Amino acid sequence: TPDGRVFAPPAARKLARELDVDIGEVEGSGPGGRISEADVRAHAESAEVHDETA
Amino acid sequence: MVVGDVTTGTEVLVIGAGPGGYVAAIRAAQNGLDTTLVDRDGYGGTCLNYGCIPSKALISATDVAHDARNATEMGVHADPVIHTDEMQEWKDGVVDQLTGGVEKLCKANGVNLMQGEATFVDDSTARIAHGGEGQGSESIDFEHAIVATGSRPIQVPGFEFEHDPIWSSRDALEVEEPPEKLLVVGAGYIGMELSTVFAKLGVDVTVVEMLDGIMPGYEDDVTRPVKKRADELGIEFNFGEAASDWEETEGGVVVTTEDEDGAEYTYDADKMLVAVGRQPISESLDPEAAGVEVDENGFIQTDDQARTNVDNIYAVGDVAGEPMLAHKASKEGIVAAEVIAGEPAALDQQAIPAAVFTDPEIATVGMTEAEAEEAGFEPKIGQFPFRASGRALSTGESEGFVRLVAEQEAGFILGAQIVGPEASELIAECALAIEMGATLEDVASTVHTHPTLAEAVMEAAENANDEAIHTLNR
Amino acid sequence: MVVGDVTTGTEVLVIGAGPGGYVAAIRAAQNGLDTTLVDRDGYGGTCLNYGCIPSKALISATDVAHDARNATEMGVHADPVIHTDEMQEWKDGVVDQLTGGVEKLCKANGVNLMQGEATFVDDSTARIAHGGEGQGSESIDFEHAIVATGSRPIQVPGFEFEHDPIWSSRDALEVEEPPEKLLVVGAGYIGMELSTVFAKLGVDVTVVEMLDGIMPGYEDDVTRPVKKRADELGIEFNFGEAASDWEETEGGVVVTTEDEDGAEYTYDADKMLVAVGRQPISESLDPEAAGVEVDENGFIQTDDQARTNVDNIYAVGDVAGEPMLAHKASKEGIVAAEVIAGEPAALDQQAIPAAVFTDPEIATVGMTEAEAEEAGFEPKIGQFPFRASGRALSTGESEGFVRLVAEQEAGFILGAQIVGPEASELIAECALAIEMGATLEDVASTVHTHPTLAEAVMEAAENANDEAIHTLNR
Ligand SMILES: Cc1cc2nc3c(=O)[nH]c(=O)nc-3n(C[C@H](O)[C@H](O)[C@H](O)COP(=O)(O)OP(=O)(O)OC[C@H]3O[C@@H](n4cnc5c(N)ncnc54)[C@H](O)[C@@H]3O)c2cc1C
Ligand SMILES: Cc1cc2nc3c(=O)[nH]c(=O)nc-3n(C[C@H](O)[C@H](O)[C@H](O)COP(=O)(O)OP(=O)(O)OC[C@H]3O[C@@H](n4cnc5c(N)ncnc54)[C@H](O)[C@@H]3O)c2cc1C
């Protein structure tokens, strides 16, 4: 988005902080790319997989 | 007698018991932190004692009378009389109940309460000066401090509040006998809320404002219904003038104002209310002693965790900058307390709503159309006028509208502007929509109870998508 | 003169111009469909003419008077008088403005309007019988039909509304001269709303109800504040009795009721309002002629696209089943129109809110705690009492509470029950929360304007998570 805003509910934003995920890098599966908690979790898990395989 | 010096210790010292401080203290204690809350004045701060609550109480009381007086169209005939002393007593009762509640809640959550003025000694010690009988002071060591010292009304040089006929908002809220003529300097939200109260009390109110309209932060069409209602109430406005001088007369004042070109005007009044803004309170605390930086306006700069430049010191509420609103103070207080407790909290809200309790109310959240454009969005606008709302018509108040601002592609809602009945309540749904990343379609698809004012939010969303039922889509 | 038979054609025939039908017609026309809307009575249906709107108008007018009469605590002294004839005139003006608006909106969107009673001939033809002067009838061919014929008050055998002292809700809403004593049979929401209006008009109101409390669909603690207020208004309740007989006296009635054990009681009154529920209107339309099935209660069964058992015929609103609410009718109308237009619409809403405009108001959406348990959830409950709300106290109305029901794990909000000031408006945020799949944390993290009643929704969410600031968490 033009102002760098991420469309994600507060709980998803908080989860991202908890999991140390940069929410700006999460791909949202909701309408218009809205990010859900599940998206944040999936991103965190795939990041872990990357870390392990790297 | 001066009490000797004792030093105590606390994990979290919260300075100031307004909506920033007391909320921070309660949340800190809920998180298991040993917490001390100190205030030199009443629990609840400006908001509960001299701000939000007393002003809203007087607005409600005068509204009940005003509504009854203006309901002949509905077949209701009444000639209400307001006994200002009783109204004040009731208002004080409401304030006492709430401030007493704050005290109880603090205690129930295990917050240590302290009465006194805090001054930093260094970044881990403060001195608390007790006023009143048992005068004296004590030192307190802290691991973390939360500064929540709030704000005070700005004084115009020469128009200091110690002069009897010159009122601050606090003085105005305590009036037992309304003046016949009141001059209000400043048409910001506090000036407008109070002008309305006094006009409804039958006072002859004149407003002088330096800028060229009321509540300049808001869009013209948003303030227009408020200006119109104020005109109907007989409030007289003089824009483009600044108060420059005053003189006491028998039992009143003559105030001189000046316009841009230096032309002078004079106004007779019994009292004069100066409401030209508020400024942070930080000096008595001596933040510099703790190494905390204060900007040229007296505000303490903080990051998105409410932290100052000093690692273990936080600042929240009015002293930490705009918007100077109670709920912004509380939000920051919660975040500061949670960060101290080690939780992943942050001031990550997309938007902070604001309400003005004028007649009719104004409430906004997030971006205006212009702000959305500036931010690089191509905004999509939806609007619904209350005159097309069955609920608004059936309550006899149908001025105003709901406007939603969304981004073009997915229709994510970016902002809302509401002027009209219960605007302050209706904005809650809009704020949730923004935080949730809701789209116009989400709001339009949510079933809204009939007949309610909240349907206007749904219709505005439909209107943005050219699908409104109860207004033409253009 | 009988006008000769003409056959016209339309893509979509909408039968009934209430909130189900007129909304369906407007949306169908917006979608480019050639649409005809027929009603045998006024545009706006029951809701605008004899239901939601007139009842809410009378509630508002009597509230203004009642509030002023009960504001001495606030220092407001008034002795309002209500001129019922003027109140009726005002109410009629509101109704006319809205029904006129519906007509204009239909025309502006290109809907063909027709006056008359529709009867199905088969699944692609209806006959429209015109009443009044230009009597006669015409045939109309349709590709799709939307049945939106609404409902009527249930008549208790022997207590038919044609008897002068026996009122339906419609009669009650048109009263120019309030009776001295009114007996209300039925303590459902319509009975309670109207009892309150009449009590506030100074009428001596007695309510008789077969069940053992008011508004039995709601939880006890939700109706309690309403019952308490009704008691304070002097309304007398007699539960566990059913009206069994009545007799006319000079200028009034004596009504006999019977309890479970057959014991009889009698009540004197000037008028008697029977408000024991509503039933669908389908017979005049002859749905069977089109092959549309009607269940034993007269409701037309529909699927989640508002479609009946006949492919090109839809049914929406009261005739299509519970909940019999205007906004449910409108939602179904929109879905039917969109499905006909080939859009992927469905009645997929998670919840339909409902409001009762008693004093105080009740509003609910989604599941109660018991319903959540039944559905297999382990519900998490959060509650906030309005007596701890600064806004509620500062308006002088602090009865009631907000309750949120959520599921245990993620905290998804499943339902809300609100009783108290502006409950009908506050439920909008809760409905959006449910539709968005918001969690308790989402609502708690959304900044809510201070001081507002909507803060109670946020505090209830915090309370469910043991994090409320302004109430104790247990
Ligand atoms: C007339 C009026 C109406 C208002 N209406 C609204 C409204 O409707 N909605 C809204 O959101 N906002 C409203 N506000 C603004 C609102 O009151 C403030 O935003 C809010 O009070 C800020 O909270 P705070 O905790 O930052 O500070 P404050 O509430 O100002 O509290 C600060 C506290 O700190 C104490 N203090 C200061 N220095 C020291 C020290 N050195 N040692 C110990 N204690 C100290 C003070 O005594 C005070 O109690 C209104 C304000 C006014 C004046
Ligand atoms: C006193 C009262 C208060 C109420 N308050 C509320 C409230 O606050 N909120 C709420 O949501 N609901 C309320 N309701 C319920 C609400 O009025 C109904 O749910 C709503 O009107 C249903 O809409 P509808 O379109 O299905 O039917 P209706 O509004 O009943 O409209 C049906 C229309 O169909 C016409 N019609 C019927 N048969 C034919 C035919 N054969 N040919 C042509 N026309 C025909 C009728 O003339 C009528 O105009 C209230 C009801 C009452 C009585």
GROMACS .gro file of C-alpha atoms in nm, chain B residues 22-23 26-27 30 47-48 52-53 56-57 60-61 64-65 67-68 71-83 86-87 90 94 97-98 105 108-109 326-328 331 334 338 349 351-355 357 361 387-391 393-396 422 424-429 431-433 435-438 442-443 445-454 462 466-473, chain C residues 22-23 26-27 30 47-48 52-53 56-57 60-61 64-65 67-68 71-83 86-87 90 94 97-98 105 108-109 326-328 331 334 338 349 351-355 357 361 387-391 393-396 422 424-429 431-433 435-438 442-443 445-454 462 466-473:
model
  194
   76TYR     CA    1  -0.407   0.505   3.664
   77VAL     CA    2  -0.470   0.269   3.375
   80ILE     CA    3  -0.366  -0.106   3.721
   81ARG     CA    4  -0.231  -0.298   3.422
   84GLN     CA    5  -0.231  -0.698   3.700
  101CYS     CA    6  -1.029   1.383   3.267
  102LEU     CA    7  -1.239   1.272   3.561
  106CYS     CA    8  -1.421   1.468   3.006
  107ILE     CA    9  -1.658   1.365   3.281
  110LYS     CA   10  -2.017   1.550   2.960
  111ALA     CA   11  -2.233   1.557   3.273
  114SER     CA   12  -2.625   1.576   2.937
  115ALA     CA   13  -2.814   1.778   3.197
  118VAL     CA   14  -3.234   1.699   2.877
  119ALA     CA   15  -3.371   2.048   2.939
  121ASP     CA   16  -3.457   1.862   2.426
  122ALA     CA   17  -3.772   1.899   2.634
  125ALA     CA   18  -4.006   1.906   2.150
  126THR     CA   19  -4.329   2.091   2.081
  127GLU     CA   20  -4.318   1.951   1.730
  128MET     CA   21  -4.339   1.606   1.889
  129GLY     CA   22  -4.632   1.722   2.100
  130VAL     CA   23  -4.426   1.757   2.416
  131HIS     CA   24  -4.471   2.087   2.596
  132ALA     CA   25  -4.238   2.169   2.880
  133ASP     CA   26  -4.078   2.471   3.030
  134PRO     CA   27  -3.781   2.324   3.210
  135VAL     CA   28  -3.589   2.522   3.467
  136ILE     CA   29  -3.232   2.433   3.554
  137HIS     CA   30  -3.114   2.483   3.910
  140GLU     CA   31  -2.829   2.115   4.194
  141MET     CA   32  -2.681   2.037   3.856
  144TRP     CA   33  -2.518   1.600   4.071
  148VAL     CA   34  -2.085   1.158   3.931
  151GLN     CA   35  -1.835   0.810   4.219
  152LEU     CA   36  -1.589   0.767   3.934
  159LEU     CA   37  -0.985  -0.036   4.147
  162ALA     CA   38  -0.818  -0.397   4.450
  163ASN     CA   39  -0.549  -0.459   4.190
  380ALA     CA   40  -0.810   1.034   2.742
  381HIS     CA   41  -0.836   0.706   2.549
  382LYS     CA   42  -0.506   0.769   2.376
  385LYS     CA   43  -0.388   0.298   2.544
  388ILE     CA   44  -0.154  -0.012   2.889
  392GLU     CA   45   0.284  -0.442   2.928
  403GLN     CA   46  -0.317   0.075   1.638
  405ALA     CA   47  -0.621   0.476   1.421
  406ILE     CA   48  -0.732   0.661   1.731
  407PRO     CA   49  -1.092   0.781   1.723
  408ALA     CA   50  -1.190   1.122   1.856
  409ALA     CA   51  -1.526   1.263   1.955
  411PHE     CA   52  -1.969   1.631   2.234
  415GLU     CA   53  -2.172   1.534   1.807
  441ARG     CA   54  -3.211   1.273   0.714
  442ALA     CA   55  -3.262   0.949   0.522
  443SER     CA   56  -3.236   0.741   0.842
  444GLY     CA   57  -3.558   0.610   0.990
  445ARG     CA   58  -3.405   0.605   1.336
  447LEU     CA   59  -3.614   1.091   1.196
  448SER     CA   60  -3.797   0.897   1.463
  449THR     CA   61  -3.585   1.056   1.735
  450GLY     CA   62  -3.632   1.404   1.593
  476GLU     CA   63  -2.465   0.950   1.880
  478SER     CA   64  -1.942   0.928   1.949
  479GLU     CA   65  -2.092   0.578   1.977
  480LEU     CA   66  -2.117   0.507   1.605
  481ILE     CA   67  -1.747   0.568   1.553
  482ALA     CA   68  -1.669   0.251   1.754
  483GLU     CA   69  -1.780   0.022   1.472
  485ALA     CA   70  -1.266   0.202   1.446
  486LEU     CA   71  -1.305  -0.174   1.474
  487ALA     CA   72  -1.348  -0.196   1.097
  489GLU     CA   73  -0.829  -0.217   1.299
  490MET     CA   74  -0.962  -0.543   1.156
  491GLY     CA   75  -0.871  -0.450   0.801
  492ALA     CA   76  -1.239  -0.468   0.710
  496ASP     CA   77  -1.750  -0.651   0.503
  497VAL     CA   78  -1.936  -0.361   0.660
  499SER     CA   79  -2.267  -0.736   0.438
  500THR     CA   80  -2.294  -0.718   0.814
  501VAL     CA   81  -2.660  -0.712   0.910
  502HIS     CA   82  -2.737  -0.391   1.099
  503THR     CA   83  -3.038  -0.368   1.328
  504HIS     CA   84  -3.335  -0.166   1.208
  505PRO     CA   85  -3.411   0.102   1.298
  506THR     CA   86  -3.076   0.226   1.423
  507LEU     CA   87  -2.837   0.509   1.347
  508ALA     CA   88  -2.567   0.248   1.290
  516GLU     CA   89  -2.292   0.048   0.028
  520ASP     CA   90  -2.278   0.233  -0.561
  521GLU     CA   91  -2.513  -0.006  -0.386
  522ALA     CA   92  -2.686   0.203  -0.123
  523ILE     CA   93  -3.055   0.134  -0.083
  524HIS     CA   94  -3.170   0.442   0.107
  525THR     CA   95  -2.978   0.714  -0.070
  526LEU     CA   96  -2.901   0.777  -0.433
  527ASN     CA   97  -2.564   0.650  -0.548
  550TYR     CA   98  -3.882  -0.270  -0.151
  551VAL     CA   99  -3.518  -0.340  -0.075
  554ILE     CA  100  -3.433  -0.155  -0.554
  555ARG     CA  101  -3.139  -0.394  -0.557
  558GLN     CA  102  -2.974  -0.159  -0.952
  575CYS     CA  103  -4.235  -0.168   0.937
  576LEU     CA  104  -4.267   0.187   0.813
  580CYS     CA  105  -4.076  -0.018   1.363
  581ILE     CA  106  -4.100   0.346   1.271
  584LYS     CA  107  -3.994   0.416   1.773
  585ALA     CA  108  -4.132   0.766   1.709
  588SER     CA  109  -3.879   0.886   2.144
  589ALA     CA  110  -4.148   1.145   2.207
  592VAL     CA  111  -3.820   1.317   2.593
  593ALA     CA  112  -4.105   1.394   2.830
  595ASP     CA  113  -3.650   1.210   3.083
  596ALA     CA  114  -3.733   1.571   3.156
  599ALA     CA  115  -3.419   1.484   3.582
  600THR     CA  116  -3.463   1.669   3.912
  601GLU     CA  117  -3.156   1.487   4.038
  602MET     CA  118  -2.965   1.661   3.757
  603GLY     CA  119  -3.115   1.993   3.861
  604VAL     CA  120  -3.363   2.000   3.574
  605HIS     CA  121  -3.720   2.073   3.679
  606ALA     CA  122  -3.993   2.031   3.423
  607ASP     CA  123  -4.353   1.930   3.413
  608PRO     CA  124  -4.396   1.823   3.054
  609VAL     CA  125  -4.738   1.774   2.904
  610ILE     CA  126  -4.787   1.556   2.600
  611HIS     CA  127  -5.051   1.653   2.347
  614GLU     CA  128  -4.975   1.657   1.808
  615MET     CA  129  -4.752   1.361   1.883
  618TRP     CA  130  -4.557   1.439   1.416
  622VAL     CA  131  -4.212   1.098   1.004
  625GLN     CA  132  -4.145   1.129   0.494
  626LEU     CA  133  -4.001   0.777   0.501
  633LEU     CA  134  -3.601   0.570  -0.420
  636ALA     CA  135  -3.516   0.678  -0.901
  637ASN     CA  136  -3.377   0.327  -0.932
  854ALA     CA  137  -3.705  -0.574   0.930
  855HIS     CA  138  -3.329  -0.599   0.876
  856LYS     CA  139  -3.350  -0.974   0.828
  859LYS     CA  140  -3.093  -0.883   0.395
  862ILE     CA  141  -3.084  -0.814  -0.121
  866GLU     CA  142  -2.854  -1.061  -0.635
  877GLN     CA  143  -2.416  -1.404   0.772
  879ALA     CA  144  -2.553  -1.365   1.303
  880ILE     CA  145  -2.852  -1.135   1.285
  881PRO     CA  146  -2.870  -0.875   1.560
  882ALA     CA  147  -3.199  -0.788   1.728
  883ALA     CA  148  -3.299  -0.490   1.936
  885PHE     CA  149  -3.661  -0.049   2.227
  889GLU     CA  150  -3.302  -0.107   2.544
  915ARG     CA  151  -2.268   0.158   3.640
  916ALA     CA  152  -1.889   0.153   3.600
  917SER     CA  153  -1.907   0.352   3.276
  918GLY     CA  154  -1.821   0.721   3.293
  919ARG     CA  155  -2.041   0.793   2.996
  921LEU     CA  156  -2.311   0.787   3.473
  922SER     CA  157  -2.267   1.125   3.307
  923THR     CA  158  -2.592   1.077   3.114
  924GLY     CA  159  -2.780   0.966   3.422
  950GLU     CA  160  -2.816   0.280   2.335
  952SER     CA  161  -2.942  -0.095   1.986
  953GLU     CA  162  -2.648   0.110   1.856
  954LEU     CA  163  -2.376  -0.067   2.054
  955ILE     CA  164  -2.471  -0.405   1.910
  956ALA     CA  165  -2.346  -0.292   1.567
  957GLU     CA  166  -1.982  -0.318   1.670
  959ALA     CA  167  -2.215  -0.781   1.497
  960LEU     CA  168  -1.922  -0.659   1.288
  961ALA     CA  169  -1.684  -0.833   1.529
  963GLU     CA  170  -1.884  -1.127   1.103
  964MET     CA  171  -1.514  -1.041   1.082
  965GLY     CA  172  -1.414  -1.333   1.300
  966ALA     CA  173  -1.269  -1.089   1.550
  970ASP     CA  174  -0.901  -0.759   1.859
  971VAL     CA  175  -1.187  -0.577   2.031
  973SER     CA  176  -0.696  -0.368   2.139
  974THR     CA  177  -0.916  -0.134   1.937
  975VAL     CA  178  -0.900   0.212   2.087
  976HIS     CA  179  -1.248   0.319   2.198
  977THR     CA  180  -1.334   0.685   2.244
  978HIS     CA  181  -1.367   0.815   2.598
  979PRO     CA  182  -1.618   0.876   2.739
  980THR     CA  183  -1.857   0.653   2.545
  981LEU     CA  184  -2.088   0.363   2.616
  982ALA     CA  185  -1.902   0.166   2.350
  990GLU     CA  186  -1.087  -0.728   2.844
  994ASP     CA  187  -0.908  -1.109   3.297
  995GLU     CA  188  -0.766  -0.776   3.187
  996ALA     CA  189  -1.048  -0.529   3.245
  997ILE     CA  190  -0.939  -0.198   3.388
  998HIS     CA  191  -1.268  -0.057   3.513
  999THR     CA  192  -1.425  -0.364   3.667
 1000LEU     CA  193  -1.287  -0.644   3.879
 1001ASN     CA  194  -1.189  -0.956   3.688
   0.00000   0.00000   0.00000
